[in-house]
Amino acid sequence: MENLNVTPWEVSGELNDAAYSKLVEKFGVDLINDNLLNRIKKIAKGKLHPLLSRNVFFAHRELNLILDDYENGKPFYLYTGRGPSGKMHIGHLLPFTFTLWLQRVFNVDLVIQLTDDEKFLIGGKQKSEIEKFTNENILDIISLGFDPKKTHIIGDYKSAKTLYYYATDVARHITVSTIKAVFGVNDSDNIGKVFFPSMQIVPAFLLSAVSKKKMRCLIPYAIDQDPYFRVARDVLPKLGYYKPSAIISKFLPALQGNSAKMSSSKEESAIFLDDSREQVRKKLMKYAFSGGRDTLEEQRKYGANPDVDFAFLEYSFLEEDQNNVEKIYQDYKSGRILSGEMKVIAAEKISDFLEKLRTNREELKDKVSEYLFDPEKLSV
Ligand code: TYM
């Protein structure tokens, strides 16, 4: 745990329960308790998204104030994002399914930022490559079913004028020593890294700024992104806005079982959106980290550990009916279902999900512009 290091640009060390407890303490976030879950459940008419009920979204910052505002009929909005550094795989899309669920439950506006500039400054990729991924990633994200009237996708290069204008307000309140301490930037890093965080902070008040209505903002992200929003919470009150609230997740497991940031570089490292049914099944069979036992006999006798099993976890994140999930959980844990059978169940669920996305994606190819940030379109 000594070498645990979690920043938006580097995640190293093993991310187990103890590591998350340490991050919660170090970053100063709060755990989501039953009281908050019950409040959300009530608003969502008795249902919770699997990523919430399975404690993947596990921490928050002032989520209670968002719920207070909602219950008092005051507007708020959502903000999340993606760094377009490669093809998106299923693990990248799951956090967006959660944001979509929040958008539908609360019926609110959502800003999605694509930090192409971040990926240029930090990842060392060519601009042409990043541009290609930006366009592809936007299509992947909207294929999940976001409402074009309430969804505002903002690319940093494309909307640089608007973002830069407000980023300078932010930058004026951040010192180089803060950036060094919070992001682990050092003297040999390029200066873009020092300024970039101002760009990612802007959407946390953008809708309040352009609509001239002071509103709270709720930001879903995995805990690696927290440094941006810790700094945002210091700066925004100085600009006359609310501190942003956050709903924070653990890292989702990767296909082969480690839970560090998921890579898009190798085909066998993840399940991609364009994988066929056959490829999904093969990848699960061949590579998926299993919580099963070594032999059939042991598996029948002692059962599996579903909590670390990639196939079970993916199935549980995509299956809306919690009764089904509970049944499969018990059957797998007790040895009634074997690892191979679990993989078949998960493969079907994943392939159905991907197939729907691919159909939507085709239909949306010419409609991307309807989703792009346009101040005129704001209904807030
Ligand atoms: P990026 O592209 O690295 O990640 C996009 C979102 O996915 C989360 N994430 C994960 N979630 C679960 N399991 C994982 N293994 C995992 N790895 C990454 C990230 O925390 C993020 O929420 N700079 C950002 C883009 C961004 C953004 C935002 C993200 C701009 N504004 C506001 C969240 C909120 C980035 O490169 O994300």
XYZ file of C-alpha atoms and ligand atoms in Angstrom:
417
model
C 0.000 0.000 0.000
C 3.033 2.262 0.437
C 3.316 2.652 -3.328
C -0.376 3.468 -3.763
C -0.586 6.453 -6.080
C -3.856 7.658 -7.555
C -3.946 10.762 -9.728
C -5.840 11.360 -12.994
C -2.627 10.653 -14.888
C -1.227 7.723 -12.971
C -2.759 4.894 -10.985
C -0.390 2.457 -9.319
C -0.515 0.071 -6.383
C -3.114 -2.547 -5.585
C -6.647 -1.208 -5.279
C -8.198 -3.354 -2.576
C -10.621 -2.407 0.199
C -7.839 -1.110 2.426
C -6.546 1.083 -0.407
C -9.993 2.607 -0.960
C -10.349 3.314 2.767
C -7.018 5.056 2.664
C -8.020 7.151 -0.367
C -11.318 8.111 1.245
C -9.420 9.418 4.234
C -6.646 11.073 2.260
C -8.949 12.794 -0.234
C -11.508 13.678 2.442
C -14.592 12.230 0.729
C -17.582 10.686 2.537
C -18.982 7.199 2.119
C -22.485 6.843 0.672
C -24.606 5.677 3.578
C -28.021 3.986 3.694
C -29.771 7.260 4.368
C -28.520 8.710 1.063
C -29.260 5.471 -0.800
C -32.803 5.477 0.524
C -33.339 9.075 -0.509
C -32.161 8.291 -4.050
C -34.230 5.111 -4.144
C -37.321 7.042 -3.215
C -36.752 9.575 -5.999
C -36.050 6.706 -8.433
C -39.400 5.079 -7.582
C -37.906 2.213 -5.612
C -35.047 1.220 -7.935
C -31.305 1.737 -7.676
C -28.813 1.443 -10.523
C -26.730 -1.736 -10.066
C -23.522 0.305 -9.786
C -25.048 2.028 -6.756
C -26.658 -0.984 -5.143
C -23.454 -3.001 -5.625
C -21.428 -0.243 -3.949
C -19.253 0.545 -6.980
C -20.333 4.168 -6.631
C -19.386 4.254 -2.986
C -18.364 7.771 -1.978
C -19.465 11.355 -2.432
C -18.983 15.011 -1.719
C -22.087 16.879 -0.570
C -24.491 14.636 -2.462
C -26.987 15.492 0.282
C -27.094 19.123 -0.919
C -28.010 17.982 -4.428
C -30.834 15.849 -3.039
C -31.994 18.757 -0.839
C -32.131 21.022 -3.891
C -33.985 18.405 -5.933
C -36.505 17.829 -3.173
C -37.010 21.593 -2.868
C -37.624 21.963 -6.608
C -34.343 23.792 -7.275
C -32.486 22.999 -10.514
C -29.077 21.320 -10.630
C -27.137 19.696 -13.442
C -24.782 16.784 -14.067
C -21.270 16.877 -15.485
C -18.956 14.043 -16.474
C -16.325 13.352 -19.113
C -13.954 11.207 -21.080
C -10.336 11.539 -22.152
C -10.384 10.307 -25.772
C -7.158 8.335 -25.773
C -8.425 5.191 -27.492
C -11.351 2.974 -28.401
C -13.940 2.646 -25.656
C -14.585 -0.743 -24.142
C -17.364 -1.981 -21.971
C -15.638 -0.872 -18.768
C -15.432 2.691 -20.065
C -19.110 2.751 -20.926
C -20.498 1.449 -17.657
C -19.888 4.704 -15.734
C -21.815 6.471 -18.509
C -24.766 4.079 -18.066
C -24.847 5.283 -14.478
C -24.781 8.949 -15.495
C -27.583 8.255 -17.978
C -29.610 6.676 -15.179
C -29.058 9.777 -13.025
C -30.081 12.039 -15.898
C -33.323 10.112 -16.342
C -34.133 9.848 -12.635
C -33.625 13.552 -11.974
C -34.549 14.778 -15.459
C -31.677 17.240 -15.574
C -29.186 18.710 -18.014
C -25.843 16.982 -18.454
C -22.503 18.288 -19.695
C -20.039 15.716 -21.072
C -16.532 17.040 -21.624
C -14.058 15.409 -24.027
C -10.583 16.385 -22.908
C -8.729 15.937 -26.198
C -6.205 18.594 -25.140
C -5.439 16.639 -21.961
C -4.703 13.532 -23.996
C -2.440 15.535 -26.307
C -0.516 17.126 -23.439
C -0.255 14.026 -21.299
C -0.506 10.952 -23.470
C 1.988 11.879 -26.178
C -0.430 10.908 -28.996
C -0.774 12.669 -32.340
C -3.588 15.202 -32.734
C -5.015 13.376 -35.746
C -5.295 10.179 -33.740
C -6.951 11.945 -30.819
C -9.426 13.642 -33.135
C -10.465 10.271 -34.527
C -11.007 8.842 -31.040
C -12.910 11.966 -29.962
C -15.440 11.511 -32.749
C -15.720 7.776 -32.186
C -16.037 8.109 -28.407
C -18.806 10.719 -28.740
C -20.800 8.303 -30.900
C -20.204 5.457 -28.456
C -21.411 7.586 -25.562
C -24.549 8.938 -27.213
C -25.479 5.439 -28.399
C -26.344 4.676 -24.774
C -29.483 6.785 -25.202
C -28.844 10.264 -23.815
C -31.524 12.868 -24.424
C -30.162 15.300 -27.072
C -32.226 18.160 -25.668
C -30.613 17.879 -22.268
C -27.153 16.595 -23.150
C -24.332 18.999 -23.982
C -21.137 17.453 -25.275
C -18.186 19.790 -25.175
C -14.821 19.035 -26.784
C -11.941 21.115 -25.481
C -10.393 21.926 -28.867
C -13.714 22.520 -30.580
C -15.118 24.728 -27.824
C -11.787 26.208 -26.806
C -13.039 29.776 -27.019
C -15.795 29.307 -24.441
C -13.754 27.037 -22.203
C -10.600 29.148 -22.275
C -12.547 32.281 -21.430
C -13.765 30.716 -18.172
C -10.590 28.683 -17.562
C -8.638 31.880 -17.023
C -11.034 32.784 -14.177
C -10.150 29.459 -12.597
C -6.414 29.647 -13.326
C -6.090 32.998 -11.567
C -6.970 31.252 -8.285
C -4.654 28.230 -8.544
C -0.964 28.343 -7.680
C 1.750 26.201 -9.218
C 2.473 24.713 -5.803
C -1.145 23.509 -5.506
C -0.874 21.785 -8.892
C 2.427 20.194 -7.894
C 1.018 18.907 -4.626
C -2.367 17.708 -5.903
C -1.426 16.258 -9.305
C 2.171 15.198 -8.663
C 3.432 17.516 -11.417
C 7.175 18.165 -11.250
C 9.628 20.666 -12.696
C 10.452 18.596 -15.747
C 6.794 18.250 -16.823
C 5.448 20.360 -19.678
C 3.651 23.555 -18.657
C 0.409 22.408 -20.276
C -0.095 20.067 -17.350
C -0.042 22.999 -14.973
C -2.779 24.897 -16.815
C -4.938 21.981 -18.001
C -6.815 21.399 -14.703
C -8.450 24.821 -15.180
C -10.068 23.451 -18.360
C -11.553 20.415 -16.619
C -12.934 22.583 -13.825
C -14.903 24.907 -16.143
C -17.881 22.585 -16.870
C -18.494 22.396 -13.104
C -19.926 25.930 -13.371
C -20.420 26.384 -17.128
C -24.206 26.063 -17.138
C -24.503 28.465 -14.205
C -22.220 30.924 -16.027
C -23.983 30.857 -19.395
C -27.540 30.736 -18.030
C -26.685 33.324 -15.346
C -28.512 31.127 -12.841
C -26.505 29.833 -9.896
C -27.038 26.056 -9.779
C -25.384 23.131 -8.077
C -23.506 20.620 -10.187
C -23.146 16.889 -9.468
C -20.137 15.136 -11.005
C -19.946 11.329 -11.340
C -16.378 9.991 -11.709
C -14.011 7.248 -10.573
C -11.776 8.270 -7.703
C -8.749 8.991 -9.939
C -10.453 12.211 -11.107
C -10.960 13.552 -7.598
C -7.915 15.891 -7.626
C -9.588 18.136 -10.229
C -12.675 18.544 -8.186
C -10.903 19.022 -4.855
C -9.277 22.035 -6.430
C -12.602 23.077 -8.003
C -14.238 23.086 -4.587
C -11.645 25.612 -3.374
C -11.912 27.855 -6.413
C -15.606 27.977 -7.349
C -16.884 29.865 -4.279
C -14.260 32.531 -5.063
C -15.947 32.981 -8.453
C -19.421 33.175 -6.919
C -20.534 29.577 -7.674
C -21.389 26.594 -5.468
C -18.742 24.021 -4.658
C -19.394 21.088 -7.023
C -20.805 17.907 -5.503
C -19.518 14.497 -6.503
C -20.589 10.869 -6.676
C -17.483 8.731 -6.811
C -16.807 5.161 -7.928
C -14.176 2.524 -7.379
C -12.422 1.156 -10.439
C -14.318 -1.502 -12.321
C -12.476 -4.789 -12.714
C -10.583 -5.343 -15.941
C -11.176 -8.474 -18.029
C -8.049 -10.142 -16.751
C -8.697 -9.257 -13.168
C -6.590 -6.358 -12.017
C -8.520 -3.277 -11.140
C -6.078 -0.578 -12.204
C -7.059 1.823 -14.981
C -8.276 -0.130 -17.969
C -6.146 -0.119 -21.051
C -7.503 0.184 -24.589
C -4.301 -0.761 -26.292
C -4.582 -4.546 -26.518
C -7.452 -6.402 -28.131
C -7.423 -9.177 -25.529
C -7.339 -6.757 -22.597
C -11.028 -5.880 -22.769
C -14.366 -6.341 -24.491
C -14.814 -3.681 -27.146
C -18.013 -2.311 -28.607
C -17.384 -3.828 -31.982
C -16.722 -7.343 -30.659
C -19.014 -9.963 -32.197
C -20.972 -12.470 -30.084
C -18.334 -15.037 -30.844
C -15.492 -12.720 -29.791
C -17.257 -11.808 -26.543
C -17.759 -15.471 -25.720
C -14.162 -16.342 -26.601
C -12.674 -13.488 -24.594
C -14.723 -14.430 -21.547
C -13.817 -18.103 -21.829
C -10.144 -17.485 -22.455
C -9.209 -14.393 -20.476
C -11.879 -13.448 -17.920
C -10.664 -13.501 -14.351
C -12.657 -16.193 -12.595
C -13.733 -16.563 -9.005
C -14.246 -20.276 -9.633
C -12.232 -23.222 -8.299
C -9.513 -25.172 -10.057
C -11.482 -28.376 -10.555
C -15.099 -29.204 -11.272
C -15.284 -31.241 -8.101
C -14.040 -28.422 -5.869
C -16.340 -25.956 -7.611
C -19.409 -28.112 -6.936
C -18.297 -28.650 -3.356
C -17.104 -25.196 -2.289
C -18.723 -22.868 -4.841
C -17.180 -19.767 -6.455
C -16.370 -16.283 -5.255
C -18.678 -14.124 -7.412
C -17.356 -10.883 -5.903
C -14.086 -11.118 -7.841
C -15.431 -12.890 -10.915
C -15.386 -10.715 -14.043
C -18.285 -12.540 -15.723
C -20.540 -12.327 -12.690
C -19.684 -8.678 -12.048
C -20.359 -7.559 -15.622
C -23.609 -9.500 -15.611
C -24.625 -7.851 -12.345
C -23.890 -4.336 -13.689
C -26.010 -4.896 -16.788
C -28.949 -6.842 -15.318
C -31.589 -4.475 -14.064
C -33.624 -7.030 -12.148
C -31.877 -7.364 -8.801
C -33.821 -10.549 -7.989
C -32.208 -12.287 -10.957
C -28.785 -11.070 -9.882
C -29.328 -12.320 -6.335
C -30.386 -15.743 -7.576
C -27.359 -16.132 -9.869
C -25.120 -14.899 -7.043
C -26.379 -17.566 -4.664
C -26.282 -20.308 -7.297
C -22.725 -19.451 -8.286
C -21.510 -19.099 -4.718
C -22.992 -22.418 -3.696
C -21.620 -24.375 -6.647
C -24.926 -24.901 -8.478
C -23.606 -22.817 -11.385
C -20.096 -23.466 -12.718
C -17.634 -20.876 -14.043
C -18.196 -21.863 -17.662
C -21.958 -21.514 -17.241
C -21.507 -18.125 -15.576
C -19.435 -17.005 -18.550
C -22.159 -18.063 -20.973
C -24.785 -16.121 -19.016
C -22.551 -13.026 -18.948
C -21.630 -13.345 -22.638
C -25.301 -13.223 -23.640
C -26.021 -10.219 -21.463
C -22.969 -8.326 -22.736
C -23.613 -9.195 -26.385
C -27.261 -8.099 -26.164
C -26.100 -4.802 -24.675
C -23.440 -4.293 -27.375
C -25.808 -5.171 -30.164
C -28.271 -2.526 -29.037
C -25.493 0.050 -28.853
C -24.312 -0.770 -32.365
C -27.828 -0.353 -33.761
C -28.221 2.987 -31.986
C -24.767 4.060 -33.118
C -25.649 3.557 -36.790
C -28.809 5.604 -36.383
C -26.998 8.431 -34.629
C -24.099 8.825 -37.060
C -25.628 11.878 -38.723
C -27.136 13.325 -35.589
C -24.051 14.041 -33.473
C -24.425 17.805 -33.880
C -27.708 17.675 -31.928
C -25.715 16.718 -28.854
C -22.972 19.322 -29.034
C -22.802 22.162 -26.523
C -24.740 25.167 -27.726
C -25.677 27.887 -25.232
C -28.848 28.587 -27.239
C -30.129 25.086 -26.558
C -29.978 25.314 -22.773
C -33.309 24.705 -21.154
C -32.138 25.433 -17.602
P -11.027 8.892 -18.559
O -11.272 8.851 -20.026
O -9.704 8.414 -18.044
O -12.161 8.102 -17.829
C -13.537 8.411 -18.053
C -14.323 8.141 -16.781
O -14.175 6.775 -16.386
C -13.601 6.692 -15.102
N -12.703 5.514 -15.072
C -13.095 4.339 -14.578
N -14.259 3.957 -14.032
C -14.360 2.706 -13.596
N -13.371 1.808 -13.688
C -12.179 2.116 -14.235
N -11.226 1.204 -14.284
C -11.992 3.461 -14.718
N -10.990 4.135 -15.305
C -11.447 5.382 -15.516
C -12.880 8.007 -14.887
O -12.744 8.313 -13.515
C -13.818 8.948 -15.579
O -14.901 9.265 -14.752
N -9.912 13.719 -17.571
C -11.006 12.757 -17.716
C -12.155 13.269 -18.584
C -13.074 14.193 -17.839
C -13.934 13.857 -16.761
C -14.615 15.056 -16.384
C -14.199 12.657 -16.093
C -13.253 15.517 -18.104
N -14.180 16.047 -17.233
C -15.537 15.069 -15.361
C -15.135 12.663 -15.050
C -15.783 13.877 -14.695
C -10.472 11.450 -18.263
O -9.430 11.403 -18.886
O -11.309 10.369 -18.019
